[in-house]
Coordinates of C-alpha atoms and ligand atoms in Angstrom, one line a residue:
X48 CA -1.6 -95.6 -174.8
X49 CA -1.4 -95.8 -178.4
X50 CA 0.3 -98.5 -181.4
X51 CA 0.2 -96.4 -183.9
X52 CA 2.1 -93.3 -184.6
X53 CA 0.1 -90.0 -184.1
X54 CA -0.7 -88.8 -187.8
X55 CA -2.4 -92.0 -188.2
X56 CA -4.7 -91.6 -185.2
X57 CA -8.4 -89.1 -185.0
X58 CA -8.5 -88.3 -181.3
X59 CA -11.8 -90.3 -181.4
X60 CA -10.0 -93.8 -181.8
X61 CA -8.4 -93.2 -178.2
X62 CA -11.3 -93.8 -176.5
X63 CA -11.9 -97.8 -176.6
X64 CA -11.8 -98.3 -172.8
X65 CA -14.3 -94.9 -172.1
X66 CA -16.7 -96.4 -174.2
X67 CA -16.2 -99.9 -172.3
X68 CA -16.8 -97.7 -168.8
X69 CA -19.6 -96.1 -170.0
X70 CA -21.5 -99.3 -171.1
X71 CA -20.8 -100.9 -167.7
X72 CA -21.8 -97.9 -165.6
X73 CA -24.7 -97.7 -167.3
X74 CA -25.5 -101.3 -166.7
X75 CA -25.0 -100.7 -163.0
X76 CA -26.4 -97.5 -162.8
X77 CA -29.3 -99.0 -165.5
X78 CA -28.6 -101.2 -162.5
X79 CA -29.3 -99.1 -159.1
X80 CA -32.2 -97.1 -160.4
X81 CA -33.5 -100.1 -161.1
X82 CA -33.5 -101.8 -157.6
X83 CA -31.3 -104.3 -159.0
X84 CA -28.1 -105.4 -157.2
X85 CA -25.7 -105.7 -159.9
X86 CA -24.2 -108.1 -157.6
X87 CA -20.1 -108.3 -158.7
X88 CA -20.0 -104.6 -157.1
X89 CA -20.6 -105.1 -153.5
X90 CA -18.9 -108.0 -152.4
X91 CA -16.3 -106.4 -150.7
X92 CA -12.5 -108.1 -151.9
X93 CA -10.4 -109.3 -148.4
X94 CA -7.6 -107.1 -147.2
X95 CA -4.9 -107.3 -144.5
X96 CA -6.1 -104.4 -142.3
X97 CA -10.7 -103.8 -143.4
X98 CA -13.0 -101.5 -141.8
X99 CA -16.0 -101.8 -141.7
X100 CA -17.1 -101.9 -145.5
X101 CA -14.3 -104.4 -145.9
X102 CA -12.2 -101.7 -147.7
X103 CA -8.2 -101.5 -146.8
X104 CA -7.8 -98.3 -144.3
X105 CA -5.5 -95.8 -144.5
X106 CA -3.3 -95.7 -141.8
X107 CA -0.3 -94.3 -143.8
X108 CA 0.8 -90.8 -144.4
X109 CA 0.8 -91.5 -148.0
X110 CA -2.0 -93.6 -147.7
X111 CA -5.0 -91.7 -149.7
X112 CA -8.1 -92.1 -147.6
X113 CA -10.3 -92.2 -151.3
X114 CA -12.0 -95.1 -151.6
X115 CA -9.6 -98.0 -153.2
X116 CA -10.9 -100.0 -156.5
X117 CA -12.4 -103.5 -156.0
X118 CA -9.7 -105.7 -156.9
X119 CA -11.6 -107.4 -159.9
X120 CA -11.1 -104.1 -162.0
X121 CA -7.2 -103.7 -160.8
X122 CA -7.2 -107.1 -161.8
X123 CA -8.9 -107.6 -165.1
X124 CA -8.8 -104.3 -166.5
X125 CA -4.7 -103.7 -167.4
X126 CA -2.5 -102.6 -169.5
X127 CA 1.2 -104.3 -170.6
X128 CA 1.7 -104.9 -173.8
X129 CA 3.6 -107.7 -173.9
X130 CA 0.4 -109.7 -173.3
X131 CA -1.1 -108.3 -176.1
X132 CA -2.9 -104.1 -176.1
X133 CA -6.3 -105.4 -174.7
X134 CA -7.7 -104.1 -171.7
X135 CA -8.4 -108.4 -170.5
X136 CA -5.7 -109.0 -172.7
X137 CA -3.4 -109.3 -169.4
X138 CA -5.3 -111.0 -167.4
X139 CA -6.5 -113.6 -169.4
X140 CA -2.8 -114.6 -171.1
X141 CA -1.0 -114.5 -168.1
X142 CA -2.3 -117.2 -167.0
X143 CA 0.8 -119.7 -167.3
X144 CA 3.5 -117.0 -166.5
X145 CA 6.5 -117.4 -164.0
X146 CA 7.0 -114.9 -162.1
X147 CA 9.4 -117.6 -159.9
X148 CA 12.3 -118.6 -159.4
X149 CA 13.3 -114.5 -160.5
X150 CA 16.5 -113.3 -161.0
X151 CA 17.0 -109.8 -161.7
X152 CA 20.2 -109.0 -162.7
X153 CA 22.0 -105.1 -161.6
X154 CA 24.5 -103.0 -163.8
X155 CA 26.0 -99.9 -163.8
X156 CA 27.6 -97.3 -162.0
X157 CA 27.1 -99.1 -158.4
X158 CA 29.1 -100.8 -156.0
X159 CA 27.0 -103.8 -155.6
X160 CA 26.7 -105.5 -159.6
X161 CA 25.4 -108.7 -159.8
X162 CA 22.6 -111.1 -161.2
X163 CA 20.7 -111.4 -158.2
X164 CA 17.6 -114.4 -157.2
X165 CA 15.0 -111.5 -156.1
X166 CA 14.5 -113.3 -152.7
X167 CA 18.1 -112.7 -151.7
X168 CA 17.6 -108.9 -153.9
X169 CA 15.3 -107.8 -150.9
X170 CA 16.2 -110.1 -148.3
X171 CA 14.6 -108.6 -144.5
X172 CA 12.3 -105.3 -146.5
X173 CA 10.4 -104.9 -144.5
X174 CA 6.8 -104.9 -145.9
X175 CA 4.3 -101.5 -146.4
X176 CA 1.1 -101.4 -147.2
X177 CA 1.0 -97.7 -149.7
X178 CA -2.8 -96.6 -150.6
X179 CA -2.1 -95.0 -153.8
X180 CA -4.5 -93.2 -156.9
X181 CA -2.6 -94.7 -159.7
X182 CA -3.5 -92.6 -163.3
X183 CA -3.0 -93.9 -166.8
X184 CA -2.1 -91.6 -169.3
X185 CA -4.8 -92.5 -171.6
X186 CA -7.4 -90.1 -169.3
X187 CA -8.5 -93.0 -166.4
X188 CA -8.0 -93.4 -163.0
X189 CA -7.9 -96.1 -160.0
X190 CA -7.5 -96.3 -156.3
X191 CA -4.7 -99.4 -155.5
X192 CA -3.7 -101.0 -152.0
X193 CA -0.2 -101.4 -152.7
X194 CA 2.4 -103.6 -150.3
X195 CA 6.2 -103.4 -151.8
X196 CA 9.2 -101.5 -149.9
X197 CA 10.6 -97.8 -151.1
X198 CA 12.4 -98.1 -154.3
X199 CA 15.0 -96.5 -151.5
X200 CA 15.4 -98.7 -149.5
X201 CA 16.4 -101.3 -153.1
X202 CA 19.2 -98.1 -154.3
X203 CA 20.6 -97.8 -150.8
X204 CA 21.4 -101.8 -150.6
X205 CA 23.0 -101.0 -154.2
X206 CA 25.2 -98.3 -153.2
X207 CA 24.7 -96.5 -156.7
X208 CA 28.5 -94.6 -157.2
X209 CA 28.4 -90.6 -157.5
X210 CA 28.7 -90.9 -160.5
X211 CA 24.9 -92.4 -161.2
X212 CA 22.6 -89.4 -162.2
X213 CA 20.0 -91.5 -163.5
X214 CA 18.6 -95.2 -163.0
X215 CA 17.3 -97.8 -165.4
X216 CA 15.0 -100.2 -165.2
X217 CA 13.6 -103.4 -167.6
X218 CA 11.0 -105.9 -168.2
X219 CA 11.8 -109.7 -168.6
X220 CA 12.0 -110.5 -172.0
X221 CA 10.7 -114.5 -173.2
X222 CA 8.3 -114.3 -176.3
X223 CA 7.2 -117.7 -174.8
X224 CA 5.3 -116.3 -172.6
X225 CA 4.4 -112.3 -174.1
X226 CA 2.2 -113.3 -176.7
X227 CA 3.5 -109.6 -178.4
X228 CA 7.2 -110.8 -177.9
X229 CA 6.2 -113.5 -180.8
X230 CA 6.1 -110.9 -183.7
X231 CA 8.0 -110.5 -185.8
X232 CA 6.8 -107.5 -188.2
X233 CA 3.9 -105.6 -186.9
X234 CA 5.8 -105.2 -183.6
X235 CA 3.8 -103.2 -180.2
X236 CA 6.5 -102.2 -178.9
X237 CA 10.3 -102.6 -179.2
X238 CA 11.5 -105.0 -176.4
X239 CA 12.1 -105.1 -173.6
X240 CA 10.2 -102.1 -171.6
X241 CA 12.7 -99.5 -170.9
X242 CA 11.7 -96.8 -168.0
X243 CA 13.8 -94.5 -166.0
X244 CA 13.9 -92.0 -163.7
X245 CA 16.7 -89.6 -162.0
X246 CA 18.2 -91.1 -158.6
X247 CA 16.3 -88.8 -156.6
X248 CA 13.0 -89.5 -158.2
X249 CA 13.9 -92.8 -157.5
X250 CA 15.2 -92.8 -153.8
X251 CA 12.1 -90.2 -153.1
X252 CA 10.4 -91.7 -150.2
X253 CA 6.8 -92.2 -152.2
X254 CA 8.4 -94.3 -155.1
X255 CA 7.4 -98.4 -154.4
X256 CA 8.6 -101.2 -155.7
X257 CA 5.6 -103.6 -155.3
X258 CA 5.4 -107.3 -154.9
X259 CA 1.4 -107.1 -154.3
X260 CA -2.4 -106.2 -154.4
X261 CA -4.4 -106.2 -151.1
X262 CA -2.2 -107.9 -149.5
X263 CA -2.1 -110.5 -152.5
X264 CA 1.1 -111.2 -154.0
X265 CA 1.2 -109.5 -157.1
X266 CA -0.9 -110.9 -159.9
X267 CA 0.9 -111.9 -163.0
X268 CA -1.0 -109.4 -164.7
X269 CA 0.5 -106.4 -162.4
X270 CA 3.9 -107.5 -163.1
X271 CA 4.7 -110.2 -161.4
X272 CA 6.5 -110.2 -158.9
X273 CA 8.6 -106.4 -158.7
X274 CA 7.1 -103.8 -160.1
X275 CA 7.5 -99.9 -159.8
X276 CA 4.9 -97.6 -159.3
X277 CA 5.3 -94.0 -158.3
X278 CA 2.5 -92.4 -158.2
X279 CA 2.9 -89.1 -158.8
X280 CA 3.3 -89.4 -162.5
X281 CA 1.4 -91.2 -165.0
X282 CA 1.1 -95.5 -165.1
X283 CA 3.2 -96.0 -167.9
X284 CA 6.2 -95.3 -165.7
X285 CA 5.5 -98.6 -163.4
X286 CA 6.9 -100.8 -165.2
X287 CA 6.8 -104.4 -164.3
X288 CA 8.3 -107.6 -164.1
X289 CA 11.6 -106.1 -163.6
X290 CA 14.3 -108.0 -164.7
X291 CA 17.5 -105.8 -164.4
X292 CA 18.3 -102.7 -163.3
X293 CA 21.4 -100.4 -164.0
X294 CA 22.9 -97.0 -162.6
X295 CA 23.7 -94.8 -164.8
X296 CA 25.0 -90.9 -166.1
X297 CA 22.8 -90.6 -169.1
X298 CA 19.1 -89.6 -169.4
X299 CA 17.4 -93.2 -169.9
X300 CA 15.3 -93.0 -173.7
X301 CA 12.0 -94.5 -172.2
X302 CA 9.9 -96.9 -174.3
X303 CA 6.9 -94.7 -175.1
X304 CA 9.9 -91.8 -175.3
X305 CA 11.1 -94.1 -178.3
X306 CA 7.7 -94.6 -179.0
X307 CA 6.8 -91.0 -179.4
X308 CA 8.7 -88.6 -178.6
X309 CA 6.5 -85.7 -179.0
X310 CA 3.6 -87.5 -177.2
X311 CA 5.5 -89.0 -173.9
X312 CA 8.4 -87.9 -172.2
X313 CA 10.9 -88.9 -170.1
X314 CA 9.4 -87.2 -166.4
X315 CA 6.0 -87.8 -167.4
X316 CA 4.6 -85.7 -164.4
X317 CA 0.4 -86.2 -163.9
X318 CA 0.4 -82.4 -165.3
X319 CA -4.1 -81.4 -166.1
X320 CA -2.9 -78.0 -167.8
X321 CA -0.3 -80.5 -170.4
X322 CA -2.2 -82.1 -172.4
X323 CA -1.4 -84.8 -174.4
X324 CA -1.2 -84.0 -178.3
X325 CA -4.8 -85.8 -179.0
X326 CA -6.4 -85.4 -175.8
X327 CA -7.1 -82.9 -172.2
X328 CA -5.3 -84.8 -169.2
X329 CA -7.6 -82.6 -167.4
X330 CA -10.3 -84.4 -166.3
X331 CA -10.6 -88.6 -165.6
X332 CA -12.6 -91.0 -165.2
X333 CA -12.3 -93.3 -162.0
X334 CA -12.5 -96.7 -162.8
X335 CA -15.7 -97.4 -161.0
X336 CA -17.6 -94.2 -161.7
X337 CA -19.5 -93.1 -163.6
X338 CA -18.9 -89.0 -163.7
X339 CA -15.3 -87.4 -165.0
X340 CA -13.4 -86.2 -162.2
X341 CA -10.4 -83.0 -162.3
X342 CA -7.4 -84.6 -162.5
X343 CA -5.2 -83.3 -160.3
X344 CA -1.4 -81.5 -160.1
X345 CA 1.0 -84.0 -159.6
X346 CA -2.1 -86.6 -159.6
X347 CA -2.8 -85.1 -155.9
X348 CA 0.6 -85.2 -154.7
X349 CA 2.1 -82.4 -155.2
X350 CA 3.5 -81.2 -151.4
X351 CA 5.5 -84.9 -151.5
X352 CA 7.2 -84.1 -154.5
X353 CA 7.3 -80.8 -156.6
X354 CA 10.0 -80.0 -155.0
X355 CA 12.0 -81.8 -157.0
X356 CA 10.7 -80.2 -160.1
X357 CA 11.4 -76.5 -158.9
X358 CA 12.7 -74.2 -161.6
X359 CA 11.7 -76.8 -164.3
X360 CA 9.0 -75.7 -167.5
X361 CA 6.5 -78.8 -166.8
X362 CA 5.6 -78.1 -170.3
X363 CA 8.5 -78.4 -172.0
X364 CA 9.4 -81.7 -169.2
X365 CA 6.3 -83.2 -169.8
Ligands
LIG256 N1 6.1 -104.3 -168.9 C1 5.3 -103.4 -168.9 N2 5.5 -102.0 -167.6 C2 4.2 -101.5 -168.0 C3 2.8 -101.6 -169.1 C4 3.2 -102.5 -170.5 O1 2.4 -102.8 -171.4 N3 4.2 -103.3 -170.7 N4 2.0 -100.6 -169.0 C5 2.0 -99.3 -168.3 C6 1.0 -98.9 -168.0 S1 0.8 -97.8 -169.7 C7 0.2 -98.2 -166.8 S2 -1.6 -97.9 -167.4 C8 0.4 -99.9 -165.8 C9 -0.7 -100.4 -166.3 O2 -0.7 -101.4 -164.1 P1 -1.6 -102.2 -164.3 O3 -2.2 -102.5 -165.3 O4 -1.1 -102.8 -163.0 O5 -2.7 -101.1 -163.5 O6 1.6 -100.5 -166.9 C10 2.6 -99.8 -167.2 N5 3.8 -100.7 -166.3
LIG257 MO1 -1.3 -96.5 -168.9

């Protein structure tokens, strides 16, 4: 994601993360050729259900059978601009973040508006494991074993009115905890970070509220204590550290659309046929792999979600 306006940026400037990974991958590849061991890459992270190789096993119908990205990579290569724009800033700057106690304010067109303690809000929800692909709009991807519950479960508890057509989410504003929110000029983004979904998207069975990764509580850098996960959409829809949920009849203006509407829209469905104005979306670099791979329509979830967008021009509604 970019800070500058489109016109200020050449396409060569968007790939610092690719250079970083090229370098890392080159080291791994060189080590393999030389018969050395890249120690950090062979230790399997622990998980609730593990296979012979120590990886979480695909069980549910929405789980991908692709190899999960190591815990170490999922928790050290992040986008979370409140903590800084570098990929390693969130891990470094979120160590003292306080995800507990946590309150979530629910407002707008629903029967249960209130300010909830998070524990009360999600009391009794069964936690599920979901192994999902995640595709960032910057053209890198991971496979993440999440734990959480369907967003639908939470929405049903809040009893939206028939007039509610969208749901909007906001991230915490707290300059004491988020270094980037202490800036008064050269702000990276307008805070709070905002995202939104159409109600039928929000209640789709794939839409998840994540509270954990690899069977552990969600690390701060990944959006503790609760964040959205929408595997068919670009990663920026997956808003972190949610403190506000609002039901509305108007389409929310999400942060990246507000920042650069010619580049980022409301829908942000993964689409290899619609390029970003400054780079191709046809391929992606899976973190931990050397060669790029093709990006799949709806990030490989077309069978499940394409009917949500039947009849829509996906070039227009990007
Ligand atoms: N509040 C907030 N949520 C956010 C972001 C952010 O900067 N702030 N970045 C988004 C982007 S661009 C991506 S790709 C994902 C990254 O999630 P991860 O770091 O857990 O992989 O978080 C999304 N959610
Ligand atoms: Mo992203």
